[in-house]
mmCIF file of C-alpha atoms in Angstrom:
data_model
loop_
_atom_site.group_PDB
_atom_site.id
_atom_site.type_symbol
_atom_site.label_atom_id
_atom_site.label_comp_id
_atom_site.label_asym_id
_atom_site.label_seq_id
_atom_site.Cartn_x
_atom_site.Cartn_y
_atom_site.Cartn_z
ATOM 1 C CA MET A 1 100.822 83.899 144.334
ATOM 2 C CA ARG A 2 98.258 81.652 145.605
ATOM 3 C CA HIS A 3 98.173 81.147 149.734
ATOM 4 C CA ALA A 4 99.495 77.295 150.077
ATOM 5 C CA LYS A 5 96.781 74.497 150.610
ATOM 6 C CA SER A 6 94.613 75.305 153.740
ATOM 7 C CA SER A 7 92.523 72.964 155.680
ATOM 8 C CA PHE A 8 88.895 72.953 156.833
ATOM 9 C CA PRO A 9 88.317 73.052 160.490
ATOM 10 C CA ASP A 10 84.722 72.884 161.501
ATOM 11 C CA GLY A 11 83.804 76.347 162.923
ATOM 12 C CA VAL A 12 86.301 77.883 161.474
ATOM 13 C CA ALA A 13 85.774 80.891 160.013
ATOM 14 C CA ASP A 14 87.020 81.434 156.203
ATOM 15 C CA HIS A 15 89.238 84.267 156.929
ATOM 16 C CA ASP A 16 90.674 82.076 159.749
ATOM 17 C CA ARG A 17 91.365 78.575 158.408
ATOM 18 C CA PRO A 18 95.073 77.513 158.901
ATOM 19 C CA LEU A 19 97.383 75.408 156.148
ATOM 20 C CA GLY A 20 96.744 71.617 156.090
ATOM 21 C CA GLU A 21 99.600 69.587 156.490
ATOM 22 C CA ARG A 22 100.122 69.500 152.699
ATOM 23 C CA GLY A 23 99.832 73.904 152.082
ATOM 24 C CA ARG A 24 102.343 73.012 155.237
ATOM 25 C CA ARG A 25 104.902 71.049 153.164
ATOM 26 C CA ASP A 26 104.913 72.807 150.041
ATOM 27 C CA ALA A 27 104.895 76.692 150.470
ATOM 28 C CA PRO A 28 108.875 75.797 151.955
ATOM 29 C CA ALA A 29 109.265 74.230 148.837
ATOM 30 C CA ILE A 30 107.724 76.988 146.620
ATOM 31 C CA GLY A 31 110.351 79.179 148.156
ATOM 32 C CA GLU A 32 113.993 77.055 147.181
ATOM 33 C CA ARG A 33 112.505 76.663 144.074
ATOM 34 C CA LEU A 34 111.763 80.681 143.607
ATOM 35 C CA SER A 35 114.724 81.590 145.781
ATOM 36 C CA THR A 36 117.006 78.745 143.040
ATOM 37 C CA LEU A 37 115.485 81.156 140.329
ATOM 38 C CA GLY A 38 116.820 84.789 141.638
ATOM 39 C CA TRP A 39 113.280 85.778 142.771
ATOM 40 C CA ALA A 40 113.860 86.873 145.941
ATOM 41 C CA PRO A 41 111.328 89.924 146.635
ATOM 42 C CA GLU A 42 111.715 93.588 147.773
ATOM 43 C CA LEU A 43 108.537 93.819 149.308
ATOM 44 C CA VAL A 44 105.837 91.282 150.084
ATOM 45 C CA LEU A 45 102.307 92.241 150.169
ATOM 46 C CA CYS A 46 99.907 89.860 151.839
ATOM 47 C CA SER A 47 96.550 88.462 152.233
ATOM 48 C CA SER A 48 95.138 89.567 156.164
ATOM 49 C CA ALA A 49 93.757 86.151 156.096
ATOM 50 C CA ARG A 50 95.657 83.587 158.218
ATOM 51 C CA ARG A 51 96.721 81.278 155.460
ATOM 52 C CA THR A 52 97.926 83.402 153.309
ATOM 53 C CA ARG A 53 100.313 84.399 156.298
ATOM 54 C CA GLN A 54 101.330 80.883 157.079
ATOM 55 C CA THR A 55 102.207 80.381 153.280
ATOM 56 C CA TRP A 56 104.549 83.236 153.845
ATOM 57 C CA GLY A 57 105.804 82.801 156.864
ATOM 58 C CA LEU A 58 106.917 79.166 155.864
ATOM 59 C CA ILE A 59 108.570 81.117 152.263
ATOM 60 C CA GLY A 60 109.785 84.483 154.166
ATOM 61 C CA PRO A 61 113.348 82.924 155.471
ATOM 62 C CA THR A 62 114.011 80.921 152.252
ATOM 63 C CA LEU A 63 114.175 84.616 150.647
ATOM 64 C CA GLY A 64 115.831 87.060 152.721
ATOM 65 C CA ASP A 65 112.462 87.746 154.851
ATOM 66 C CA PRO A 66 112.315 90.559 153.078
ATOM 67 C CA PRO A 67 109.534 92.877 154.880
ATOM 68 C CA VAL A 68 105.522 92.279 154.671
ATOM 69 C CA ARG A 69 102.625 94.781 154.609
ATOM 70 C CA VAL A 70 99.936 92.507 155.817
ATOM 71 C CA LEU A 71 96.565 94.041 154.137
ATOM 72 C CA PRO A 72 92.880 93.090 154.932
ATOM 73 C CA GLU A 73 92.406 94.487 151.039
ATOM 74 C CA LEU A 74 93.973 91.395 149.827
ATOM 75 C CA TYR A 75 91.707 88.817 151.119
ATOM 76 C CA LEU A 76 89.742 87.818 147.896
ATOM 77 C CA ALA A 77 90.523 90.790 145.816
ATOM 78 C CA SER A 78 89.511 91.053 142.657
ATOM 79 C CA PRO A 79 92.274 91.902 139.709
ATOM 80 C CA ALA A 80 91.379 95.537 140.159
ATOM 81 C CA GLN A 81 91.944 94.733 143.983
ATOM 82 C CA ILE A 82 95.126 93.197 143.731
ATOM 83 C CA LEU A 83 96.886 95.897 140.746
ATOM 84 C CA ALA A 84 95.187 98.721 143.170
ATOM 85 C CA CYS A 85 97.841 97.173 146.645
ATOM 86 C CA LEU A 86 100.391 97.084 144.015
ATOM 87 C CA ARG A 87 100.142 100.838 142.464
ATOM 88 C CA ALA A 88 99.858 101.916 145.905
ATOM 89 C CA HIS A 89 102.495 99.558 147.851
ATOM 90 C CA GLY A 90 104.980 97.769 145.455
ATOM 91 C CA ARG A 91 108.408 98.532 144.935
ATOM 92 C CA GLY A 92 111.059 96.579 142.328
ATOM 93 C CA THR A 93 110.374 92.906 142.842
ATOM 94 C CA THR A 94 107.257 92.319 144.292
ATOM 95 C CA ALA A 95 105.326 89.407 145.475
ATOM 96 C CA VAL A 96 101.735 89.017 146.012
ATOM 97 C CA VAL A 97 99.789 86.595 148.258
ATOM 98 C CA CYS A 98 96.182 86.234 147.892
ATOM 99 C CA HIS A 99 93.738 83.967 146.926
ATOM 100 C CA ASN A 100 91.477 83.087 144.215
ATOM 101 C CA PRO A 101 89.775 83.655 141.240
ATOM 102 C CA GLY A 102 91.694 87.066 141.606
ATOM 103 C CA VAL A 103 95.510 85.537 140.904
ATOM 104 C CA GLY A 104 94.145 83.541 137.986
ATOM 105 C CA GLU A 105 92.272 86.136 136.931
ATOM 106 C CA LEU A 106 94.928 88.914 137.201
ATOM 107 C CA VAL A 107 97.638 86.873 135.491
ATOM 108 C CA TYR A 108 94.940 86.097 132.220
ATOM 109 C CA GLU A 109 94.174 89.595 132.409
ATOM 110 C CA ALA A 110 98.333 91.360 132.478
ATOM 111 C CA THR A 111 99.171 88.438 130.700
ATOM 112 C CA GLY A 112 96.934 87.079 128.004
ATOM 113 C CA HIS A 113 97.925 83.846 129.371
ATOM 114 C CA VAL A 114 94.513 81.719 130.436
ATOM 115 C CA GLU A 115 96.352 79.245 133.364
ATOM 116 C CA THR A 116 94.827 76.683 135.820
ATOM 117 C CA ILE A 117 96.608 79.108 139.721
ATOM 118 C CA THR A 118 96.240 76.153 141.847
ATOM 119 C CA THR A 119 97.412 76.150 145.883
ATOM 120 C CA CYS A 120 100.612 77.160 146.277
ATOM 121 C CA ASN A 121 100.930 78.643 142.866
ATOM 122 C CA ALA A 122 103.387 81.358 141.833
ATOM 123 C CA ALA A 123 103.233 82.879 138.582
ATOM 124 C CA LEU A 124 106.882 85.420 138.124
ATOM 125 C CA LEU A 125 105.346 88.354 135.883
ATOM 126 C CA VAL A 126 108.211 90.593 134.373
ATOM 127 C CA SER A 127 107.121 94.151 132.873
ATOM 128 C CA ASP A 128 109.532 96.599 130.886
ATOM 129 C CA GLU A 129 108.058 99.604 132.521
ATOM 130 C CA ASP A 130 110.649 101.892 135.576
ATOM 131 C CA SER A 131 107.865 102.042 137.803
ATOM 132 C CA TRP A 132 104.710 100.000 139.441
ATOM 133 C CA ALA A 133 102.755 102.905 138.181
ATOM 134 C CA GLU A 134 103.654 102.330 134.816
ATOM 135 C CA ALA A 135 103.640 98.657 134.999
ATOM 136 C CA VAL A 136 100.244 98.460 136.485
ATOM 137 C CA ASP A 137 98.894 99.651 133.608
ATOM 138 C CA SER A 138 100.938 98.232 130.788
ATOM 139 C CA GLY A 139 101.196 94.476 129.914
ATOM 140 C CA TRP A 140 103.502 91.764 131.730
ATOM 141 C CA GLU A 141 104.934 88.704 130.407
ATOM 142 C CA LEU A 142 104.772 85.616 132.463
ATOM 143 C CA GLU A 143 108.345 84.539 132.829
ATOM 144 C CA ASP A 144 107.098 81.325 134.711
ATOM 145 C CA LEU A 145 104.721 79.940 136.905
ATOM 146 C CA LEU A 146 105.852 77.426 139.214
ATOM 147 C CA ARG A 147 104.067 74.886 140.981
ATOM 148 C CA PRO A 148 105.081 72.557 144.209
ATOM 149 C CA ARG A 149 104.750 69.451 142.107
ATOM 150 C CA PRO A 150 105.666 68.402 138.490
ATOM 151 C CA PRO A 151 102.288 68.562 136.569
ATOM 152 C CA ARG A 152 101.036 64.870 136.617
ATOM 153 C CA GLU A 153 101.035 63.192 133.180
#
């Protein structure tokens, strides 16, 4: 999942940028959609950036507040870094909240689907493997891509 829309206050470092108004509105909407679909994670791996932690803070209550591991290595992580975090920490249904371009590139590398991952999008990936180590090394299926609002027609 990519974090919700952030703001760009003057003098604030990228890592410390908070969510903007739209982000604070979109994150709970995605949480509700995940809940409706039954996609409650058993664990959340979250970048240490303020906007990712705030995103999950607005989503978590709708999904039973699963345990969260804040991992500095997910800040602006590449697909390889995201997979390394999953290999080391993932269990059961695991949510990862981080940044682009890593999220979009990971979806492509893992599934072969080219998707535009905008803010507060959640790519739901599934694997038939029995362990995270095996899942990380094999292909995944893109079951769904959730967006806070329907795409424009």
